[in-house]
PDB file of C-alpha atoms in Angstrom:
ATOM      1  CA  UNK A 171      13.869 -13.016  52.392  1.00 72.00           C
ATOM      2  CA  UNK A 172      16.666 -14.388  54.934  1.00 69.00           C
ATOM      3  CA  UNK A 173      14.682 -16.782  57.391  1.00 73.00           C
ATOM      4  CA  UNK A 174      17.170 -15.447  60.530  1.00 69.00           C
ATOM      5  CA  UNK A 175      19.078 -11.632  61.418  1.00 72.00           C
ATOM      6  CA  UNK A 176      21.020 -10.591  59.026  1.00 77.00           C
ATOM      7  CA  UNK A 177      24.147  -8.828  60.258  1.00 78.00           C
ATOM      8  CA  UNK A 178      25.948  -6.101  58.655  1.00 83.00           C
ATOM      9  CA  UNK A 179      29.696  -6.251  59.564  1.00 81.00           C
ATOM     10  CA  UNK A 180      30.513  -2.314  59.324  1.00 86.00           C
ATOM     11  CA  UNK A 181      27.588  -1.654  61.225  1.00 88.00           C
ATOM     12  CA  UNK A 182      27.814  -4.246  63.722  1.00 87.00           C
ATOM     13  CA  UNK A 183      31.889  -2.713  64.001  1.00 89.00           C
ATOM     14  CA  UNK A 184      31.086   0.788  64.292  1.00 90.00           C
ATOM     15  CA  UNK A 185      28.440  -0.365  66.850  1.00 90.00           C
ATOM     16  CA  UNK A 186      30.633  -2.011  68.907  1.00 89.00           C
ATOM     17  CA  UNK A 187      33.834   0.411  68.163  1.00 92.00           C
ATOM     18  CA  UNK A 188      31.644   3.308  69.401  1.00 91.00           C
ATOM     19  CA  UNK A 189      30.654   1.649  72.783  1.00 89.00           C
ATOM     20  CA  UNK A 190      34.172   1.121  73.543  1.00 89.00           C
ATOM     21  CA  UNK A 191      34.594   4.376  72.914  1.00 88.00           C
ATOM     22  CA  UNK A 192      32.088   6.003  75.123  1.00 84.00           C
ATOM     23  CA  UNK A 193      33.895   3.601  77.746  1.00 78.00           C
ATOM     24  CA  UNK A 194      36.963   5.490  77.403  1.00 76.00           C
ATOM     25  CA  UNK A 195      34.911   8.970  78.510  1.00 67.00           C
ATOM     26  CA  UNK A 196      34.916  10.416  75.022  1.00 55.00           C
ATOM     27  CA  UNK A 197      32.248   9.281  72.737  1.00 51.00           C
ATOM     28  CA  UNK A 198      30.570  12.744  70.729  1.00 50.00           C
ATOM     29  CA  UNK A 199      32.629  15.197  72.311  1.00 50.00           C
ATOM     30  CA  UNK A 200      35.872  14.519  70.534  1.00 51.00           C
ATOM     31  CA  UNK A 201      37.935  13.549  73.477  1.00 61.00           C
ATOM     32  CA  UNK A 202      38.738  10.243  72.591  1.00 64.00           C
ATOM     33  CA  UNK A 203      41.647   9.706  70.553  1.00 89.00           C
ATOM     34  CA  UNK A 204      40.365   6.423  68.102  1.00 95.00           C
ATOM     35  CA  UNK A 205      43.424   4.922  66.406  1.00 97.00           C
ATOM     36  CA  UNK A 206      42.400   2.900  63.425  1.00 98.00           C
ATOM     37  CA  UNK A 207      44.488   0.773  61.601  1.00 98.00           C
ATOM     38  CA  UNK A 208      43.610   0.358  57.544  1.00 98.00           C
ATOM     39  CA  UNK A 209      45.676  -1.972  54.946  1.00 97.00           C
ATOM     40  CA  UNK A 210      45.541   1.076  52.131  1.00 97.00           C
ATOM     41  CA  UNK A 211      46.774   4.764  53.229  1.00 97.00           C
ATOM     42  CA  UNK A 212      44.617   5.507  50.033  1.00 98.00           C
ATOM     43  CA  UNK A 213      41.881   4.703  52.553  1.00 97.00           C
ATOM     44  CA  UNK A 214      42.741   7.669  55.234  1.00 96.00           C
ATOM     45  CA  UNK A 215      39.983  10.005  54.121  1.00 97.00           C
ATOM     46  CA  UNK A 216      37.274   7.316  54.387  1.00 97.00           C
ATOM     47  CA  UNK A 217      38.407   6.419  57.793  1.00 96.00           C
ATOM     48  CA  UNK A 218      38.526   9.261  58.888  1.00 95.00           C
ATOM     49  CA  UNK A 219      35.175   9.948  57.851  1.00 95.00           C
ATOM     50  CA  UNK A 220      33.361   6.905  58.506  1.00 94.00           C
ATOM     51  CA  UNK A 221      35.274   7.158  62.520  1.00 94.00           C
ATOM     52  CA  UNK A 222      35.518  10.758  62.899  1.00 92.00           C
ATOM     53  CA  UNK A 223      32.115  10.864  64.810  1.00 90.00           C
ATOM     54  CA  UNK A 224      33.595   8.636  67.322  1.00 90.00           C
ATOM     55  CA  UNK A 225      36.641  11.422  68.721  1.00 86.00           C
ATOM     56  CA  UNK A 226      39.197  12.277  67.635  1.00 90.00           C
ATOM     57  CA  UNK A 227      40.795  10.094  65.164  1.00 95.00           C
ATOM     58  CA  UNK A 228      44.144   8.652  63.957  1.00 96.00           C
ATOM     59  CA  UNK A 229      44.548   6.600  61.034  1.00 98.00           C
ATOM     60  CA  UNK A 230      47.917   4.486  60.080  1.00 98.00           C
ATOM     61  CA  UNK A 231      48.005   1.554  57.049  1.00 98.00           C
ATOM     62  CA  UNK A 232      49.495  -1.217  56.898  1.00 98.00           C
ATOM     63  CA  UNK A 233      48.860  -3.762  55.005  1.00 96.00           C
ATOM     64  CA  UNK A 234      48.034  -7.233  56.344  1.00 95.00           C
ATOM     65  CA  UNK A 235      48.961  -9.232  53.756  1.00 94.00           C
ATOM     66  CA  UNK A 236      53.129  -7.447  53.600  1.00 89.00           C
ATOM     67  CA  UNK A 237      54.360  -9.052  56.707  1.00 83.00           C
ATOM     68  CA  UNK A 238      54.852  -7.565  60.465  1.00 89.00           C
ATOM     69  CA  UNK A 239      56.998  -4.530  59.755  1.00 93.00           C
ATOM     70  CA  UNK A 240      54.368  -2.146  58.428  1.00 95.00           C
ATOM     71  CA  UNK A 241      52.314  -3.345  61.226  1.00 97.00           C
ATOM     72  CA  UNK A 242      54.732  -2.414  63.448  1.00 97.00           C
ATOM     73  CA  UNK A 243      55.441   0.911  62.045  1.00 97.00           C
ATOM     74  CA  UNK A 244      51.625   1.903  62.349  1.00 98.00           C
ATOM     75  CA  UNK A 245      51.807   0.132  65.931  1.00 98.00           C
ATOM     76  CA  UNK A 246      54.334   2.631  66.595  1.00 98.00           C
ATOM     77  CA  UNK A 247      52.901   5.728  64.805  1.00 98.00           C
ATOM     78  CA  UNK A 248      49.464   5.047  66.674  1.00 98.00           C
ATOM     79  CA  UNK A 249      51.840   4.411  70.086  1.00 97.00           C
ATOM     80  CA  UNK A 250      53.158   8.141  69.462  1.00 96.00           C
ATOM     81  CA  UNK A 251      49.819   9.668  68.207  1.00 95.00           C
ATOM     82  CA  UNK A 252      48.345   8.413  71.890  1.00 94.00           C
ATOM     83  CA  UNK A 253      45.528   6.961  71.052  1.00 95.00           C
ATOM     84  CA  UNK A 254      43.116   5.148  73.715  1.00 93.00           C
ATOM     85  CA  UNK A 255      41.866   2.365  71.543  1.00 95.00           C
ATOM     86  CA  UNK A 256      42.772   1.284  68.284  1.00 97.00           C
ATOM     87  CA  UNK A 257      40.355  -0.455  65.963  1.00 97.00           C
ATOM     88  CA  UNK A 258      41.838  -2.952  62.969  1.00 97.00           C
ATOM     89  CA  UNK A 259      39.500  -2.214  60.363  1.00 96.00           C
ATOM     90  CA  UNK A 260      39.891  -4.804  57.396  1.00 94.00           C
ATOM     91  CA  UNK A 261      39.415  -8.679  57.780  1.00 91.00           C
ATOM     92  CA  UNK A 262      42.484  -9.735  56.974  1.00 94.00           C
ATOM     93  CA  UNK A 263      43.911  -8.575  60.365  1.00 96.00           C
ATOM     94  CA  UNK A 264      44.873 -11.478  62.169  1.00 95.00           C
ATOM     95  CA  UNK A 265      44.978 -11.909  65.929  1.00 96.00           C
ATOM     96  CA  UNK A 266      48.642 -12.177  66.041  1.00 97.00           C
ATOM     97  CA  UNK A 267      48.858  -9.014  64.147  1.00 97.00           C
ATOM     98  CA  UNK A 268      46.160  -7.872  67.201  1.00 97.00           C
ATOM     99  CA  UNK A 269      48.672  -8.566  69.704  1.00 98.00           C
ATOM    100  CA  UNK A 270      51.690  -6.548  68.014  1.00 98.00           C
ATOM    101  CA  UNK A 271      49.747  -3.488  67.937  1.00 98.00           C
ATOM    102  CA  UNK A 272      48.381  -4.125  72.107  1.00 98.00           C
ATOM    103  CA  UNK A 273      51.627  -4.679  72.638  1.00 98.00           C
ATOM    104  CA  UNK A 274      53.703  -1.503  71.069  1.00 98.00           C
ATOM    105  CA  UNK A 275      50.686   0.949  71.939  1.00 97.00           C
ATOM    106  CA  UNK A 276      49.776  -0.267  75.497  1.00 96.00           C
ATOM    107  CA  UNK A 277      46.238   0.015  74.368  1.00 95.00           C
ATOM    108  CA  UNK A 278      43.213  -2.626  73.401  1.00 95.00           C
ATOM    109  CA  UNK A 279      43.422  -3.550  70.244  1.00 97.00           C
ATOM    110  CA  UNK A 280      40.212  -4.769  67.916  1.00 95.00           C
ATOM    111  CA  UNK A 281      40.155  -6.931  65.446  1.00 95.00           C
ATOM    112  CA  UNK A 282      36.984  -6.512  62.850  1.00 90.00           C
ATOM    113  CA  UNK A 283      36.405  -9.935  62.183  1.00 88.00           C
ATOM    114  CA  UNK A 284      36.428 -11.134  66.295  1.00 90.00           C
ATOM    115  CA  UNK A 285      34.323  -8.322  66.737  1.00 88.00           C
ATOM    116  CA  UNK A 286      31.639  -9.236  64.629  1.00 86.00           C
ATOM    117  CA  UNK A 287      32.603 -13.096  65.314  1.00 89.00           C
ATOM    118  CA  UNK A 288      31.560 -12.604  68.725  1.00 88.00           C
ATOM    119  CA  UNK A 289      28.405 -10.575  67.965  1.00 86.00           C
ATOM    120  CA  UNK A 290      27.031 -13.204  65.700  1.00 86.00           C
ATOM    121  CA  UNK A 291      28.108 -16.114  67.716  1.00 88.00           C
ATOM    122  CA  UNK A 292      25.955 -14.679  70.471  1.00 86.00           C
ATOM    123  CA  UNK A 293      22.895 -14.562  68.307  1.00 83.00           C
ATOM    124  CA  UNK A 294      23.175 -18.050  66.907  1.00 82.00           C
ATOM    125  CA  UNK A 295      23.711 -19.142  70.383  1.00 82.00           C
ATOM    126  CA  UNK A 296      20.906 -17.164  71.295  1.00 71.00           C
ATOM    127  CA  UNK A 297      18.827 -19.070  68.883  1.00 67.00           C
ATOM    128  CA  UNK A 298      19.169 -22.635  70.190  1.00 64.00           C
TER     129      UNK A 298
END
């Protein structure tokens, strides 16, 4: 039995995902337009289920491990979709890959891995 919290990335994501969401005025009423970002378009269905509660939701892949073009083709495709807030969801996102996609759709951009990064660094914090 783990001595200390356990954390659950994809909780701990959708958690925070879905309060940015509400911020945006359209959490459970399908309003929001959720643009999330996946490395395998093979992975659009499960997206689209896993987010779908959130609003309404756009999905785009590209890979993060293929270089900056296909993340700037789903920057773009997410730009023209309009989403309000666009969630990275694999941990291989970097933050400079972060910063292409704030920067093409004019939106925030989240990265998975700072997200739950920050989360956990205010528990252990917490704990000292």
């Amino acid at each position: 039995r783990p001595r200390g919290p356990v954390l659950v990335p994809r909780r701990v994501l959708h958690h925070v995902v879905a309060a940015a969401v509400e911020g945006l005025g359209g959490a459970g009423r399908g309003e929001a337009r959720l643009g999330v970002l996946i490395p395998d378009p093979a992975q659009q269905a499960a997206a689209e289920s896993r987010w779908g509660g959130l609003g309404r939701v756009t999905t785009a892949a590209a890979s993060p491990y293929r270089g900056t073009e296909t993340v700037e083709a789903a920057g773009q495709a997410l730009r023209t979709a309009g989403v309000g807030l666009v969630v990275m969801d694999c941990i291989g996102y970097t933050r400079p890959m972060r910063q292409t996609i704030a920067q093409i759709t004019g939106v925030p951009a989240m990265l998975a891995s700072a997200a739950v990064a920050m989360i956990a660094r205010e528990i252990l914090e917490g704990a000292t």
